[in-house]
PDB file of C-alpha atoms in Angstrom:
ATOM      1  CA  UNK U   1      84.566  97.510 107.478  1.00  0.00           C
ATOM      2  CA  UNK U   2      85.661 101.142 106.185  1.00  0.00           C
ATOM      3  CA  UNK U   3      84.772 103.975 107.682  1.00  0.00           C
ATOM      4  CA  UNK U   4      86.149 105.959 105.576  1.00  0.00           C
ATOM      5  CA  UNK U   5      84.829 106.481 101.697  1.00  0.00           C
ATOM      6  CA  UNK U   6      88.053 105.781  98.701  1.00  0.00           C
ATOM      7  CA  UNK U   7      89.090 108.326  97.475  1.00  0.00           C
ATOM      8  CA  UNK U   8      87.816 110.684  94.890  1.00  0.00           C
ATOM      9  CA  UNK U   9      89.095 110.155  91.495  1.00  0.00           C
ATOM     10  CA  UNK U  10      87.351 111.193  88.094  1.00  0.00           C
ATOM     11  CA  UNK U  11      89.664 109.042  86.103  1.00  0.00           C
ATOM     12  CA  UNK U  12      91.049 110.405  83.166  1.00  0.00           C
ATOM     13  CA  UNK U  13      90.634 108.844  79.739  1.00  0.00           C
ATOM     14  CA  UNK U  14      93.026 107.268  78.131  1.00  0.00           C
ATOM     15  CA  UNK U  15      95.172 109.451  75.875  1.00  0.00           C
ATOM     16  CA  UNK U  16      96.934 108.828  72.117  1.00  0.00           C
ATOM     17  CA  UNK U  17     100.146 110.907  72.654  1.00  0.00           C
ATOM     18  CA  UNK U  18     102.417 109.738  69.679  1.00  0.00           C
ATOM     19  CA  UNK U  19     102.346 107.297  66.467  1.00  0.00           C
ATOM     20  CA  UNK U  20     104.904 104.977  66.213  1.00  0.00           C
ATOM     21  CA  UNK U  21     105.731 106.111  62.645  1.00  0.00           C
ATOM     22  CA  UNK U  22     106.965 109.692  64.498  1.00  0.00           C
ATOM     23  CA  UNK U  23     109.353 107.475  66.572  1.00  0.00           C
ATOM     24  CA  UNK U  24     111.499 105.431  64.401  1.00  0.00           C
ATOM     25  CA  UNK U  25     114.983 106.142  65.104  1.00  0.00           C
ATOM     26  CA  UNK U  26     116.581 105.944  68.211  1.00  0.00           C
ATOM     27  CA  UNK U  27     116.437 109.484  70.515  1.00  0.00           C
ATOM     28  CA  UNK U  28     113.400 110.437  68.140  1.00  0.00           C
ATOM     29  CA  UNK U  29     110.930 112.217  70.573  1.00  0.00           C
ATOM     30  CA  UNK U  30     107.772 114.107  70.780  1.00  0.00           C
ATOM     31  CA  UNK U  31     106.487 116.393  73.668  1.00  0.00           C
ATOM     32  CA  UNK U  32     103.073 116.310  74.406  1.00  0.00           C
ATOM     33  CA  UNK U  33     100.367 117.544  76.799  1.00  0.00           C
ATOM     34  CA  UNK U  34      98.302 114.782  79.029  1.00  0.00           C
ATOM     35  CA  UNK U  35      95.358 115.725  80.548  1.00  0.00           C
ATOM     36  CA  UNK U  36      94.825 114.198  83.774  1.00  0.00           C
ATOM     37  CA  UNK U  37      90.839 114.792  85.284  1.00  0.00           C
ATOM     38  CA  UNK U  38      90.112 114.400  88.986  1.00  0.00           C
ATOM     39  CA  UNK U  39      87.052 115.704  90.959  1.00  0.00           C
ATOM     40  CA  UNK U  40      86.548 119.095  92.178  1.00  0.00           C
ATOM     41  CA  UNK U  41      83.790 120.079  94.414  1.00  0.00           C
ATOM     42  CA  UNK U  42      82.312 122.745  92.741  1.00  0.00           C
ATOM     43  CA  UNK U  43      79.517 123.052  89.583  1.00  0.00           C
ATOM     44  CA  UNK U  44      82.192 121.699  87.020  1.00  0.00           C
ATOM     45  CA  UNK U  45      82.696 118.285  89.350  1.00  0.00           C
ATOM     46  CA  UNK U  46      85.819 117.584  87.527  1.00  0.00           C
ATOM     47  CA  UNK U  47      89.449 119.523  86.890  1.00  0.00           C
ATOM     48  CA  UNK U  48      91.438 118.760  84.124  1.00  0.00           C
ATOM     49  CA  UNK U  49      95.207 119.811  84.934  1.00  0.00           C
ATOM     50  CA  UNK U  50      97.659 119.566  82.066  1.00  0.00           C
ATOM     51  CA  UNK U  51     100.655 117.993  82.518  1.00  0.00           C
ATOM     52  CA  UNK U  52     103.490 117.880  79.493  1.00  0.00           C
ATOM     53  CA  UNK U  53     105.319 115.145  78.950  1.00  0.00           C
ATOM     54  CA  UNK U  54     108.133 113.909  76.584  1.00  0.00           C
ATOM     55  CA  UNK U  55     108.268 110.067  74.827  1.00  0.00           C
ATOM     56  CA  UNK U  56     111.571 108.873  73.608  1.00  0.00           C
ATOM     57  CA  UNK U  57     112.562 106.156  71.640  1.00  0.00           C
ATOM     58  CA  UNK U  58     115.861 104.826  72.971  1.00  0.00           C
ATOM     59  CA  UNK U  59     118.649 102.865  71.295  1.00  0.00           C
ATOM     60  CA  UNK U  60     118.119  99.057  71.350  1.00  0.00           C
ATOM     61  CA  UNK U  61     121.818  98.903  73.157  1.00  0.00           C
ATOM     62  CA  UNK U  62     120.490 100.650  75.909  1.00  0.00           C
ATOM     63  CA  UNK U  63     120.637  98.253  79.087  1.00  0.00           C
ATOM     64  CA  UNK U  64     116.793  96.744  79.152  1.00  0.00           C
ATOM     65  CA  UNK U  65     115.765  97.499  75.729  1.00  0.00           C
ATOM     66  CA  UNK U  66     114.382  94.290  74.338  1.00  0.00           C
ATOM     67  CA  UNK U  67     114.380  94.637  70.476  1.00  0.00           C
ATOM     68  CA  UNK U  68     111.421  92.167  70.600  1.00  0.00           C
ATOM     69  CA  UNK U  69     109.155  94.222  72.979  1.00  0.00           C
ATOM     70  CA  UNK U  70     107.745  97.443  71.826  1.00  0.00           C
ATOM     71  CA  UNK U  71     107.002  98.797  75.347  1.00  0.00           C
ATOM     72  CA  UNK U  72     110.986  98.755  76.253  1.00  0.00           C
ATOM     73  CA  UNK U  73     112.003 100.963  73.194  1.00  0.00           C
ATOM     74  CA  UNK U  74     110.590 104.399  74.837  1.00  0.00           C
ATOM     75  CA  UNK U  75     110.795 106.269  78.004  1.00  0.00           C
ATOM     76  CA  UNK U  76     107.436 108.490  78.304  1.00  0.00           C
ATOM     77  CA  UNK U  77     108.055 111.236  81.499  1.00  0.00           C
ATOM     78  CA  UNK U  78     106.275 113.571  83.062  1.00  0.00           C
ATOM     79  CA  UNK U  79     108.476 117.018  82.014  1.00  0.00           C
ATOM     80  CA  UNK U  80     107.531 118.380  85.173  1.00  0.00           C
ATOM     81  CA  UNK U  81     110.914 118.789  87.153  1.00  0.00           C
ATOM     82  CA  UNK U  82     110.753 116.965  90.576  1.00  0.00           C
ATOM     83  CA  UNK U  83     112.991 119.767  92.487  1.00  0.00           C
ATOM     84  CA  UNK U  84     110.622 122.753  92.126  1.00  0.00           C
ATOM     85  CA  UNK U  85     107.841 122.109  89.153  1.00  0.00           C
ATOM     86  CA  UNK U  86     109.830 123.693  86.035  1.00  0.00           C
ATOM     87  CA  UNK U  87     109.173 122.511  82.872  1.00  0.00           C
ATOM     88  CA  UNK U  88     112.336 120.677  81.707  1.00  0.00           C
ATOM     89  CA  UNK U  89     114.185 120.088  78.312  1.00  0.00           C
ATOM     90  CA  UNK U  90     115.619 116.930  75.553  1.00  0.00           C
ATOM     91  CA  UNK U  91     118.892 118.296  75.415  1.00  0.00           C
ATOM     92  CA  UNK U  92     119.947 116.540  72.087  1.00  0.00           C
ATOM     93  CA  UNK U  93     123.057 118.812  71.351  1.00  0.00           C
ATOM     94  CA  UNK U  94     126.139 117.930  73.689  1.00  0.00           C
ATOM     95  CA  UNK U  95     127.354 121.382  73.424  1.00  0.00           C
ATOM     96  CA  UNK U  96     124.020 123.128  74.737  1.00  0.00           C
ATOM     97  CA  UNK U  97     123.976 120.365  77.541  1.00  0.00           C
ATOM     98  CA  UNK U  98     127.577 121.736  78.384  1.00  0.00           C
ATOM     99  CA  UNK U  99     126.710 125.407  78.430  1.00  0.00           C
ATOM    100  CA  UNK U 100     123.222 125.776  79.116  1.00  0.00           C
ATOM    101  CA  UNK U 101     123.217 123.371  81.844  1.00  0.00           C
ATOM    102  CA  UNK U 102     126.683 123.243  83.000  1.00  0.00           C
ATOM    103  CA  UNK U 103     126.659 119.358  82.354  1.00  0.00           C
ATOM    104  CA  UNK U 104     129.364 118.009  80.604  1.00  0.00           C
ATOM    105  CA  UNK U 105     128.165 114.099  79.416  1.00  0.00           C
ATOM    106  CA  UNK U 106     130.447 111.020  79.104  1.00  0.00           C
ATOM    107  CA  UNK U 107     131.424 109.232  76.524  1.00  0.00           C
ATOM    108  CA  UNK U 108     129.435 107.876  74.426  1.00  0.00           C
ATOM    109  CA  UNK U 109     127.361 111.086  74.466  1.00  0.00           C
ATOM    110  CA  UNK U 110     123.720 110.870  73.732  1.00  0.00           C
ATOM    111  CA  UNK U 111     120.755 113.024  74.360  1.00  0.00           C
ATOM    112  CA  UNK U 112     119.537 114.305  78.247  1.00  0.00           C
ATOM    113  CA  UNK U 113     116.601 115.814  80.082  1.00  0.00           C
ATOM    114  CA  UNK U 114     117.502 119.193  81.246  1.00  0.00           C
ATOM    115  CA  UNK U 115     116.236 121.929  83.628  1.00  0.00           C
ATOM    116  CA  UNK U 116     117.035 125.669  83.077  1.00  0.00           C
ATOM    117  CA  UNK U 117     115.826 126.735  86.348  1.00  0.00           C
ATOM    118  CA  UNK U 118     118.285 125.311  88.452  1.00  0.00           C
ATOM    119  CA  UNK U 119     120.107 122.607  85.806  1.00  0.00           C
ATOM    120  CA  UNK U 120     119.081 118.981  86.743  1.00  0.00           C
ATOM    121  CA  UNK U 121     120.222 116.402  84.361  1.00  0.00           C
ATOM    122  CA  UNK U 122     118.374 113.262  83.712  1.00  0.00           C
ATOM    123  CA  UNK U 123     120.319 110.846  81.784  1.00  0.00           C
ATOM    124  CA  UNK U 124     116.998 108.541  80.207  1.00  0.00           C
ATOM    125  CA  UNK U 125     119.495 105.412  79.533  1.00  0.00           C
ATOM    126  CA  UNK U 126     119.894 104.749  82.962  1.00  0.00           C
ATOM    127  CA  UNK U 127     117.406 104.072  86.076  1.00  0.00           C
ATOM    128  CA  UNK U 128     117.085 105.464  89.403  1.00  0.00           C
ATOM    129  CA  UNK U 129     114.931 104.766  92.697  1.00  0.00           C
ATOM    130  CA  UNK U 130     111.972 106.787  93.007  1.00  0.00           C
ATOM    131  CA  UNK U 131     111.850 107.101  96.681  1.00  0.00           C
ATOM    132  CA  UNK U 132     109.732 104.110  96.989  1.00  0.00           C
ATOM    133  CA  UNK U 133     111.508 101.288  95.563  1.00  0.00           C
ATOM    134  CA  UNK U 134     110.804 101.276  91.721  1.00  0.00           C
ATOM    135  CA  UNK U 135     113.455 101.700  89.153  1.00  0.00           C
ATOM    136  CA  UNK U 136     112.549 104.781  86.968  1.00  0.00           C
ATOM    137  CA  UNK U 137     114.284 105.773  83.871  1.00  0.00           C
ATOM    138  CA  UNK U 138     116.137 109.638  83.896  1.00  0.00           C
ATOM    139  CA  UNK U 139     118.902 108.988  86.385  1.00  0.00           C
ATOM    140  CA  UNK U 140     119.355 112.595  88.289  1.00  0.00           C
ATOM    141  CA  UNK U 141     122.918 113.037  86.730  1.00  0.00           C
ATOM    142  CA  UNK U 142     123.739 116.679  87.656  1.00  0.00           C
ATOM    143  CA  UNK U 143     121.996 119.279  89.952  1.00  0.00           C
ATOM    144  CA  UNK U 144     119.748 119.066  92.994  1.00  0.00           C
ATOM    145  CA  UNK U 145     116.449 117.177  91.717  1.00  0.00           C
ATOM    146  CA  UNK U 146     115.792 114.271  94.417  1.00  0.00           C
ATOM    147  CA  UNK U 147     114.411 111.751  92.000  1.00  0.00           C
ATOM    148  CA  UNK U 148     113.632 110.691  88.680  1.00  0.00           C
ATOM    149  CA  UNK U 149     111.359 112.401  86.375  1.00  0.00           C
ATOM    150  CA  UNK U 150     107.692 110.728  87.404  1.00  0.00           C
ATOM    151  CA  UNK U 151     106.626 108.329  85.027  1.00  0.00           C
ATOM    152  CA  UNK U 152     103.621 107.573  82.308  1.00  0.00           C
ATOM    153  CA  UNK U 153     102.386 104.710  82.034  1.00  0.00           C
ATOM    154  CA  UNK U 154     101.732 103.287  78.346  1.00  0.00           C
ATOM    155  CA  UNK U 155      99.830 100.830  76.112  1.00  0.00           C
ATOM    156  CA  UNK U 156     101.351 100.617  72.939  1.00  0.00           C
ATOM    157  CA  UNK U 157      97.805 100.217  70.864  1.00  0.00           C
ATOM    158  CA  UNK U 158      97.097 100.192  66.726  1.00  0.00           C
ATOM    159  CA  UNK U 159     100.717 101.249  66.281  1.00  0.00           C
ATOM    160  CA  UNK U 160      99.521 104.599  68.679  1.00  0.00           C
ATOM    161  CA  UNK U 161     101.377 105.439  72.203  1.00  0.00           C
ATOM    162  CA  UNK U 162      98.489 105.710  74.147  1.00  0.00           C
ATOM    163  CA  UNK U 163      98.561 106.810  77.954  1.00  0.00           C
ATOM    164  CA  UNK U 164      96.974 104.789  80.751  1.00  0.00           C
ATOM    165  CA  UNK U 165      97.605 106.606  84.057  1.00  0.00           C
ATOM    166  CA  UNK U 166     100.529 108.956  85.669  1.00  0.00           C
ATOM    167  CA  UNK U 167     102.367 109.166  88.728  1.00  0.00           C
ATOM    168  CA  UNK U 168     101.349 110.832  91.468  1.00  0.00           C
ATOM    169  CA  UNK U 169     103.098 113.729  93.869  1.00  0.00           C
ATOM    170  CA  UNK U 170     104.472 116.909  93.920  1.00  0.00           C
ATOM    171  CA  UNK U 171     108.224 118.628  93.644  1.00  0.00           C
ATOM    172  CA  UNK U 172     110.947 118.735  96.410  1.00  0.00           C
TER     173      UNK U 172
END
Protein backbone atom coordinates (compact mmCIF):
# COMPACT_ATOMS: atom_id res chain seq x y z
CA UNK A 1 0.00 0.00 0.00
CA UNK A 2 0.91 3.86 -0.60
CA UNK A 3 2.10 5.86 1.77
CA UNK A 4 2.19 8.53 -0.01
CA UNK A 5 -1.16 10.53 -1.34
CA UNK A 6 -1.16 11.09 -5.76
CA UNK A 7 -0.55 13.93 -6.58
CA UNK A 8 -2.49 17.10 -6.63
CA UNK A 9 -4.04 17.97 -9.83
CA UNK A 10 -7.22 20.25 -10.42
CA UNK A 11 -7.57 19.08 -13.95
CA UNK A 12 -8.20 21.50 -16.42
CA UNK A 13 -11.23 21.42 -18.70
CA UNK A 14 -11.11 20.63 -21.89
CA UNK A 15 -10.53 23.54 -24.26
CA UNK A 16 -12.01 24.47 -28.08
CA UNK A 17 -8.86 26.19 -29.50
CA UNK A 18 -9.62 26.32 -33.34
CA UNK A 19 -12.51 25.34 -35.99
CA UNK A 20 -11.58 23.33 -38.65
CA UNK A 21 -13.09 25.79 -41.18
CA UNK A 22 -9.99 28.36 -39.92
CA UNK A 23 -7.58 25.52 -40.96
CA UNK A 24 -8.14 24.52 -44.45
CA UNK A 25 -5.08 24.93 -46.35
CA UNK A 26 -1.95 23.53 -45.61
CA UNK A 27 0.49 25.87 -43.08
CA UNK A 28 -2.92 27.66 -42.10
CA UNK A 29 -2.48 28.31 -38.28
CA UNK A 30 -3.98 29.94 -35.34
CA UNK A 31 -2.28 30.89 -31.95
CA UNK A 32 -4.15 30.49 -29.03
CA UNK A 33 -4.06 30.66 -25.22
CA UNK A 34 -4.76 27.22 -23.08
CA UNK A 35 -5.50 27.46 -19.72
CA UNK A 36 -4.14 24.78 -17.73
CA UNK A 37 -5.69 24.70 -13.72
CA UNK A 38 -3.82 22.87 -10.98
CA UNK A 39 -4.23 23.26 -7.15
CA UNK A 40 -2.81 25.89 -5.08
CA UNK A 41 -2.92 25.89 -1.40
CA UNK A 42 -4.31 28.98 -0.63
CA UNK A 43 -8.26 30.49 -0.50
CA UNK A 44 -8.52 30.28 -4.43
CA UNK A 45 -7.57 26.23 -4.28
CA UNK A 46 -6.85 26.33 -7.89
CA UNK A 47 -4.24 28.40 -10.39
CA UNK A 48 -4.94 28.80 -13.79
CA UNK A 49 -1.51 29.48 -15.73
CA UNK A 50 -1.82 30.41 -19.38
CA UNK A 51 0.10 28.81 -21.71
CA UNK A 52 -0.02 29.93 -25.70
CA UNK A 53 0.10 27.64 -28.13
CA UNK A 54 0.10 27.47 -32.00
CA UNK A 55 -2.07 24.63 -34.27
CA UNK A 56 -0.95 24.05 -37.77
CA UNK A 57 -2.35 22.34 -40.48
CA UNK A 58 0.43 20.62 -42.41
CA UNK A 59 0.67 19.50 -46.03
CA UNK A 60 -0.73 15.98 -46.67
CA UNK A 61 2.97 15.15 -48.26
CA UNK A 62 4.40 15.66 -45.08
CA UNK A 63 5.95 12.20 -43.86
CA UNK A 64 2.93 10.76 -41.44
CA UNK A 65 0.14 12.79 -42.63
CA UNK A 66 -2.64 10.38 -43.39
CA UNK A 67 -5.13 12.23 -45.72
CA UNK A 68 -7.78 9.89 -44.18
CA UNK A 69 -7.16 10.82 -40.46
CA UNK A 70 -7.99 14.22 -39.27
CA UNK A 71 -5.76 14.06 -36.14
CA UNK A 72 -2.43 13.70 -38.48
CA UNK A 73 -3.16 16.95 -40.53
CA UNK A 74 -2.06 19.44 -37.52
CA UNK A 75 0.73 19.91 -35.16
CA UNK A 76 -0.75 21.80 -31.92
CA UNK A 77 2.59 23.07 -29.60
CA UNK A 78 3.07 24.58 -26.68
CA UNK A 79 4.85 28.18 -27.98
CA UNK A 80 6.71 28.18 -24.93
CA UNK A 81 10.47 27.80 -26.03
CA UNK A 82 12.14 24.77 -24.27
CA UNK A 83 15.75 26.61 -23.92
CA UNK A 84 14.72 29.47 -21.60
CA UNK A 85 10.64 30.03 -21.62
CA UNK A 86 10.36 32.74 -24.59
CA UNK A 87 7.46 32.89 -26.43
CA UNK A 88 8.33 31.70 -29.97
CA UNK A 89 7.16 32.51 -33.61
CA UNK A 90 5.40 30.71 -37.26
CA UNK A 91 7.94 32.05 -39.35
CA UNK A 92 5.94 31.76 -42.69
CA UNK A 93 8.23 34.16 -44.78
CA UNK A 94 11.66 32.46 -45.80
CA UNK A 95 13.29 35.74 -45.89
CA UNK A 96 12.37 36.80 -42.16
CA UNK A 97 13.44 33.15 -41.13
CA UNK A 98 16.87 34.11 -42.84
CA UNK A 99 17.34 37.46 -41.17
CA UNK A 100 15.51 37.49 -38.10
CA UNK A 101 16.65 34.21 -37.04
CA UNK A 102 19.77 33.66 -38.87
CA UNK A 103 18.23 30.35 -40.34
CA UNK A 104 18.53 29.82 -43.78
CA UNK A 105 15.81 26.69 -44.73
CA UNK A 106 16.30 24.00 -47.44
CA UNK A 107 14.74 23.39 -50.27
CA UNK A 108 11.58 22.96 -50.52
CA UNK A 109 11.09 25.87 -48.10
CA UNK A 110 8.04 25.93 -45.97
CA UNK A 111 7.03 27.64 -42.82
CA UNK A 112 9.16 27.27 -39.14
CA UNK A 113 8.80 27.91 -35.44
CA UNK A 114 11.15 30.56 -34.42
CA UNK A 115 12.65 32.12 -31.25
CA UNK A 116 13.88 35.78 -31.14
CA UNK A 117 15.54 35.46 -27.91
CA UNK A 118 18.24 33.34 -28.77
CA UNK A 119 16.96 31.91 -32.51
CA UNK A 120 15.86 28.20 -32.18
CA UNK A 121 14.32 26.79 -35.22
CA UNK A 122 11.73 24.14 -35.15
CA UNK A 123 11.09 22.70 -38.44
CA UNK A 124 7.10 21.18 -37.66
CA UNK A 125 7.49 18.59 -40.76
CA UNK A 126 9.87 16.63 -39.08
CA UNK A 127 10.06 14.76 -35.50
CA UNK A 128 12.46 14.72 -32.79
CA UNK A 129 12.99 12.76 -29.35
CA UNK A 130 11.74 14.47 -26.45
CA UNK A 131 14.20 13.31 -23.96
CA UNK A 132 12.11 10.42 -23.06
CA UNK A 133 11.58 8.40 -26.03
CA UNK A 134 8.52 9.91 -27.93
CA UNK A 135 8.74 11.33 -31.36
CA UNK A 136 7.52 15.02 -31.22
CA UNK A 137 6.92 17.17 -34.15
CA UNK A 138 9.30 20.72 -34.41
CA UNK A 139 12.68 19.16 -35.04
CA UNK A 140 15.28 21.73 -33.17
CA UNK A 141 16.81 22.78 -36.62
CA UNK A 142 19.02 25.77 -35.62
CA UNK A 143 20.09 27.23 -32.19
CA UNK A 144 20.53 25.82 -28.71
CA UNK A 145 16.88 24.56 -27.64
CA UNK A 146 17.41 20.82 -26.27
CA UNK A 147 14.14 19.45 -27.48
CA UNK A 148 11.08 19.78 -29.29
CA UNK A 149 8.45 22.24 -28.61
CA UNK A 150 6.15 20.27 -25.77
CA UNK A 151 3.15 18.99 -27.15
CA UNK A 152 -0.95 19.35 -26.88
CA UNK A 153 -2.78 16.82 -26.95
CA UNK A 154 -6.11 16.96 -29.19
CA UNK A 155 -9.60 15.57 -29.89
CA UNK A 156 -10.74 16.64 -33.05
CA UNK A 157 -14.68 17.06 -31.88
CA UNK A 158 -17.95 18.67 -33.98
CA UNK A 159 -15.46 19.85 -36.59
CA UNK A 160 -13.73 21.97 -33.29
CA UNK A 161 -9.86 21.36 -32.19
CA UNK A 162 -10.46 20.82 -28.80
CA UNK A 163 -7.55 20.32 -26.15
CA UNK A 164 -7.34 17.35 -23.80
CA UNK A 165 -4.18 17.72 -21.68
CA UNK A 166 -0.43 19.26 -22.14
CA UNK A 167 2.94 18.26 -21.49
CA UNK A 168 4.55 18.70 -18.57
CA UNK A 169 8.18 20.43 -17.53
CA UNK A 170 10.05 23.34 -17.62
CA UNK A 171 12.93 25.06 -20.04
CA UNK A 172 16.68 24.09 -20.26
Amino acid sequence: KATMAPPDEAGSADQIVAELSDLKNPWDFKDFIYVRTSVEYSSQKTQGAKIPGFVVRLPNDVPGVDPADQKTWFVVVQRICPHLGCTFNFITNPSELHGGYNYKPPEPVHPYFACPCHLSVYDPTRKQDNGTGTLLRGKVVSGPAPRPPRFMKFDIKGGQIVITDTEGGGVG
